[in-house]
Each structure stands twice: as structure tokens, then as C-alpha cells.
Tab-separated table of C-alpha atoms in Angstrom:
chain	number	residue	atom	x	y	z
A	249	MET	CA	-9.306	-69.106	28.416
A	250	LYS	CA	-5.659	-69.158	29.502
A	251	LYS	CA	-4.965	-70.495	32.982
A	252	VAL	CA	-2.373	-68.832	35.206
A	253	LEU	CA	-0.908	-70.210	38.420
A	254	VAL	CA	-0.017	-67.681	41.122
A	255	THR	CA	2.030	-69.455	43.779
A	256	TYR	CA	3.886	-68.154	46.795
A	257	ALA	CA	5.956	-68.719	49.900
A	258	THR	CA	5.169	-66.615	52.952
A	259	MET	CA	6.528	-66.143	56.464
A	260	SER	CA	3.789	-64.157	58.157
A	261	GLY	CA	0.988	-64.011	55.586
A	262	SER	CA	2.047	-60.710	54.019
A	263	THR	CA	3.331	-62.205	50.752
A	264	ALA	CA	0.254	-64.413	50.530
A	265	GLU	CA	-1.911	-61.278	50.585
A	266	VAL	CA	0.198	-59.732	47.820
A	267	ALA	CA	-0.186	-62.927	45.786
A	268	GLN	CA	-3.957	-62.725	46.206
A	269	GLU	CA	-3.984	-59.165	44.875
A	270	VAL	CA	-1.765	-60.166	41.948
A	271	ALA	CA	-4.172	-63.005	41.161
A	272	ARG	CA	-7.173	-60.641	41.238
A	273	GLU	CA	-5.537	-58.246	38.798
A	274	ILE	CA	-4.584	-61.022	36.395
A	275	GLY	CA	-8.121	-62.355	36.581
A	276	ASP	CA	-9.469	-58.894	35.780
A	277	GLY	CA	-7.240	-59.035	32.698
A	278	GLY	CA	-9.297	-61.894	31.331
A	279	MET	CA	-7.299	-64.919	32.432
A	280	GLN	CA	-8.358	-67.816	34.622
A	281	VAL	CA	-6.256	-67.820	37.795
A	282	GLU	CA	-5.484	-70.434	40.428
A	283	ILE	CA	-3.638	-69.383	43.578
A	284	LEU	CA	-1.751	-71.939	45.682
A	285	PRO	CA	1.042	-72.000	48.264
A	286	LEU	CA	4.218	-73.541	46.841
A	287	GLU	CA	3.898	-76.752	48.808
A	288	LYS	CA	0.506	-77.497	47.238
A	289	VAL	CA	1.539	-77.064	43.597
A	290	GLY	CA	1.503	-80.234	41.509
A	291	ASP	CA	1.847	-80.652	37.764
A	292	LEU	CA	2.553	-77.390	35.935
A	293	GLY	CA	1.397	-78.880	32.639
A	294	THR	CA	-2.145	-77.587	33.101
A	295	TYR	CA	-1.065	-73.914	33.251
A	296	ASN	CA	-0.330	-71.404	30.499
A	297	ALA	CA	1.787	-69.146	32.741
A	298	VAL	CA	3.172	-69.051	36.286
A	299	VAL	CA	3.744	-66.239	38.767
A	300	ILE	CA	5.836	-67.023	41.846
A	301	GLY	CA	6.266	-64.734	44.832
A	302	ALA	CA	8.266	-64.934	48.043
A	303	PRO	CA	9.676	-62.681	50.756
A	304	MET	CA	13.241	-61.410	50.981
A	305	VAL	CA	14.849	-61.716	54.385
A	306	MET	CA	18.246	-63.375	54.051
A	307	GLY	CA	17.878	-63.535	50.284
A	308	TRP	CA	14.777	-64.647	48.378
A	309	HIS	CA	12.951	-67.405	50.262
A	310	PRO	CA	14.779	-70.752	49.712
A	311	SER	CA	11.560	-72.663	48.973
A	312	ALA	CA	10.909	-70.345	46.005
A	313	ARG	CA	14.424	-70.854	44.653
A	314	LYS	CA	14.045	-74.631	45.038
A	315	PHE	CA	10.694	-74.526	43.216
A	316	LEU	CA	12.258	-72.738	40.256
A	317	ALA	CA	15.190	-75.133	40.109
A	318	LYS	CA	12.967	-78.197	40.383
A	319	ASN	CA	10.566	-77.025	37.663
A	320	ARG	CA	13.015	-75.483	35.199
A	321	ALA	CA	12.060	-77.776	32.329
A	322	ALA	CA	8.325	-77.102	32.652
A	323	LEU	CA	8.859	-73.355	33.142
A	324	GLN	CA	10.871	-73.114	29.935
A	325	GLN	CA	7.681	-74.012	28.050
A	326	ILE	CA	5.438	-71.275	29.495
A	327	PRO	CA	5.791	-67.612	30.528
A	328	LEU	CA	7.109	-67.034	34.052
A	329	ALA	CA	7.037	-63.949	36.290
A	330	ALA	CA	8.392	-63.528	39.821
A	331	PHE	CA	8.000	-61.047	42.643
A	332	ALA	CA	9.680	-60.449	45.970
A	333	THR	CA	8.530	-58.593	49.054
A	334	GLY	CA	10.962	-56.930	51.411
A	335	LEU	CA	11.718	-54.085	53.761
A	336	SER	CA	14.691	-52.462	52.080
A	337	LEU	CA	16.116	-52.373	48.562
A	338	THR	CA	19.206	-50.667	47.208
A	339	SER	CA	18.842	-49.781	43.544
A	340	ALA	CA	20.458	-47.450	41.043
A	341	GLY	CA	17.271	-47.309	38.992
A	342	GLU	CA	17.789	-50.566	37.113
A	343	THR	CA	15.049	-51.465	34.639
A	344	GLU	CA	16.609	-54.787	33.667
A	345	ILE	CA	19.223	-57.176	34.999
A	346	SER	CA	20.927	-59.757	32.784
A	347	GLY	CA	18.348	-59.008	30.102
A	348	VAL	CA	15.355	-59.614	32.395
A	349	PRO	CA	12.999	-56.650	32.987
A	350	VAL	CA	12.691	-55.561	36.616
A	351	PHE	CA	9.837	-53.600	38.175
A	352	VAL	CA	10.660	-51.754	41.402
A	353	ASP	CA	8.271	-50.043	43.790
A	354	GLU	CA	9.725	-46.523	43.897
A	355	THR	CA	8.772	-46.141	47.556
A	356	LEU	CA	10.939	-49.155	48.467
A	357	ALA	CA	14.147	-48.540	46.483
A	358	LYS	CA	16.944	-46.279	47.738
A	359	PRO	CA	20.286	-45.429	46.109
A	360	VAL	CA	23.659	-46.048	47.747
A	361	GLU	CA	24.311	-43.185	50.159
A	362	ILE	CA	28.040	-42.913	49.369
A	363	ALA	CA	28.811	-43.705	45.737
A	364	GLY	CA	31.292	-46.548	45.395
A	365	ARG	CA	31.203	-47.311	49.117
A	366	PRO	CA	28.052	-49.326	49.888
A	367	SER	CA	27.424	-50.163	53.517
A	368	LEU	CA	26.903	-53.716	54.750
A	369	LYS	CA	23.140	-53.166	54.660
A	370	GLU	CA	23.307	-51.779	51.120
A	371	ARG	CA	25.353	-54.739	49.909
A	372	PHE	CA	22.858	-57.216	51.346
A	373	THR	CA	19.855	-55.358	49.941
A	374	ASP	CA	21.280	-54.558	46.500
A	375	ILE	CA	18.816	-55.477	43.759
A	376	ASN	CA	21.481	-57.425	41.874
A	377	HIS	CA	22.152	-59.463	45.019
A	378	TYR	CA	18.486	-60.492	45.048
A	379	VAL	CA	17.953	-61.035	41.322
A	380	ALA	CA	21.031	-63.180	40.664
A	381	PRO	CA	19.876	-66.209	42.741
A	382	ILE	CA	16.399	-66.015	41.172
A	383	LEU	CA	17.810	-66.159	37.663
A	384	LYS	CA	20.316	-68.852	38.616
A	385	SER	CA	17.522	-71.014	40.045
A	386	ALA	CA	15.337	-70.487	36.977
A	387	GLY	CA	18.100	-71.396	34.538
A	388	LEU	CA	16.808	-71.135	30.976
A	389	ALA	CA	13.294	-70.330	32.212
A	390	ARG	CA	13.783	-66.575	31.918
A	391	PRO	CA	11.083	-64.485	33.629
A	392	VAL	CA	9.134	-61.916	31.624
A	393	SER	CA	9.487	-59.668	34.675
A	394	VAL	CA	10.837	-59.702	38.230
A	395	ALA	CA	9.172	-57.255	40.630
A	396	PHE	CA	10.117	-55.912	44.059
A	397	PHE	CA	7.545	-54.637	46.531
A	398	GLY	CA	7.532	-53.473	50.108
A	399	GLY	CA	6.436	-56.019	52.681
A	400	ARG	CA	5.066	-56.079	56.203
A	401	LEU	CA	7.303	-56.665	59.220
A	402	GLU	CA	6.179	-58.226	62.484
A	403	TYR	CA	9.185	-59.338	64.527
A	404	THR	CA	7.182	-61.843	66.547
A	405	ARG	CA	6.403	-63.852	63.383
A	406	LEU	CA	10.061	-64.311	62.386
A	407	LYS	CA	12.358	-67.124	63.433
A	408	LEU	CA	15.293	-65.988	65.574
A	409	PRO	CA	18.009	-65.966	62.830
A	410	ALA	CA	15.774	-63.979	60.468
A	411	MET	CA	14.719	-61.609	63.241
A	412	LEU	CA	18.343	-60.891	64.205
A	413	PHE	CA	19.308	-60.370	60.564
A	414	VAL	CA	16.493	-57.881	60.006
A	415	MET	CA	17.188	-56.054	63.270
A	416	LEU	CA	20.987	-55.877	63.037
A	417	ILE	CA	21.767	-55.821	59.300
A	418	ILE	CA	18.649	-54.490	57.580
A	419	GLN	CA	17.776	-52.332	60.604
A	420	ALA	CA	14.113	-52.246	59.645
A	421	SER	CA	11.354	-51.107	61.948
A	422	PRO	CA	8.029	-52.970	62.172
A	423	GLY	CA	5.217	-51.840	59.912
A	424	ASP	CA	3.403	-52.360	56.634
A	425	ARG	CA	5.275	-51.030	53.575
A	426	ARG	CA	3.128	-52.621	50.878
A	427	ASN	CA	2.247	-50.225	48.062
A	428	TRP	CA	-0.935	-51.696	46.619
A	429	ASP	CA	-0.992	-49.326	43.643
A	430	ALA	CA	2.459	-50.532	42.552
A	431	ILE	CA	1.438	-54.164	43.068
A	432	ARG	CA	-1.709	-53.725	40.980
A	433	SER	CA	0.171	-51.836	38.269
A	434	TRP	CA	2.692	-54.664	37.824
A	435	ALA	CA	0.103	-57.426	38.034
A	436	GLY	CA	-2.098	-55.651	35.502
A	437	SER	CA	0.760	-55.652	32.996
A	438	LEU	CA	1.303	-59.417	33.195
A	439	PRO	CA	-1.422	-60.670	30.810
A	440	GLN	CA	0.105	-58.661	27.963
A	441	LEU	CA	3.628	-59.799	28.881
A	442	PHE	CA	2.463	-63.425	28.989
A	443	ASP	CA	0.809	-63.099	25.586
A	444	SER	CA	3.938	-61.522	24.092
A	445	ARG	CA	6.180	-64.276	25.450
A	446	ALA	CA	3.807	-67.016	24.314
A	447	ALA	CA	3.797	-65.482	20.841
A	448	GLY	CA	7.580	-65.518	20.801
A	449	ASN	CA	7.971	-61.731	20.787
């Protein structure tokens, strides 16, 4: 049985709960799954695929980007998928970026309000702005899919710089925006995507 690692960074526990749901869906797809926070991941040589998730606040969480950069060589040998949780996303309906498929929760994504004149918030939350650092960190380890889901916001759990950024730039209100149906739909598609990548398709 193929073994999949689902690993994550989290700020308030919200992304960890998404990772747990992703792991359950992959397991239901017939794969053996291990779920670990990023800081507890060791040798990737025992896994047949890796899923990494992290929140977006001021960009994708730096520990997730560092993990990808550090493990590029190992991740080139096995299928990789990534997901991000956030409170706002500006998207023009992209289905791929730089040749990498993207999955977007439709309840999270919004188009630019004034075409050709994105606001400061829209520039910071543009899907390309988020995907580019993920792909740069991964290098030649190209993900089979990058997904974007709504997150949960609790101001009291954020450090001051992140809290100010979310309040003043993102202008998000507290609450839970996670769409579990979208999360399960994406996670359920991963076993087939992993098999296709492993087969060289």
C-alpha cells in the first residue's frame, strides 16, 4: 500500500484541522496516510507522495516555503501536492499557473472589482502572488495540484504584525470560512493524481 505524508504549518489550529480532513479523504482512497506538523517530519524516503498545507497571511507560511526548498531533491522523486488556507483570494478563474493545476474554493475567490486597476488588497491576495513563491520554493518538484481554501480567523491567536496586516490590508472579519465540501473534493482527487504522476503521465 502506498504511503502518503500530509504535513502542515498552522497558526491557530485551523490549517491543522484541514490537513486532518485531507488525510482522511486520502486514506478513504486506499492509501496509507501519516499526518505530521512540519517540524516533526524526518526522512521523506519512506513516503510515496507528500501533501503540504499552510496558511496565507502575509504570503504562504514561511516554514512551508522553507520545507519545500530544503527537500527539493527528495520531492522531485515523488508526487507533491500543496494547499493554502486564507481569508481572501483574488482570482480571474485560473485553472493552472505556470503549468501547475490550481484548485480554488469558489466561495473564497473574488474577481478584481475594477478591471486593470486592482486595489492594494487585491494585489496582495492575487492567486499568482501566492502561487509564485510556492513554485519557486519547490523548484523542479512541481506539484500535481495547488489548492486554495477558506480559513478561520481569530484575531487573538495572531501575532501583532499578522493581525495588523489582516485588519488593515486584507480587512477580514473574524469567522470560519472553511468549505469542507471543497476540501474533501480536492483531497479525494489526490490518489488518482498521485498515481498518474508516479506513472509518468
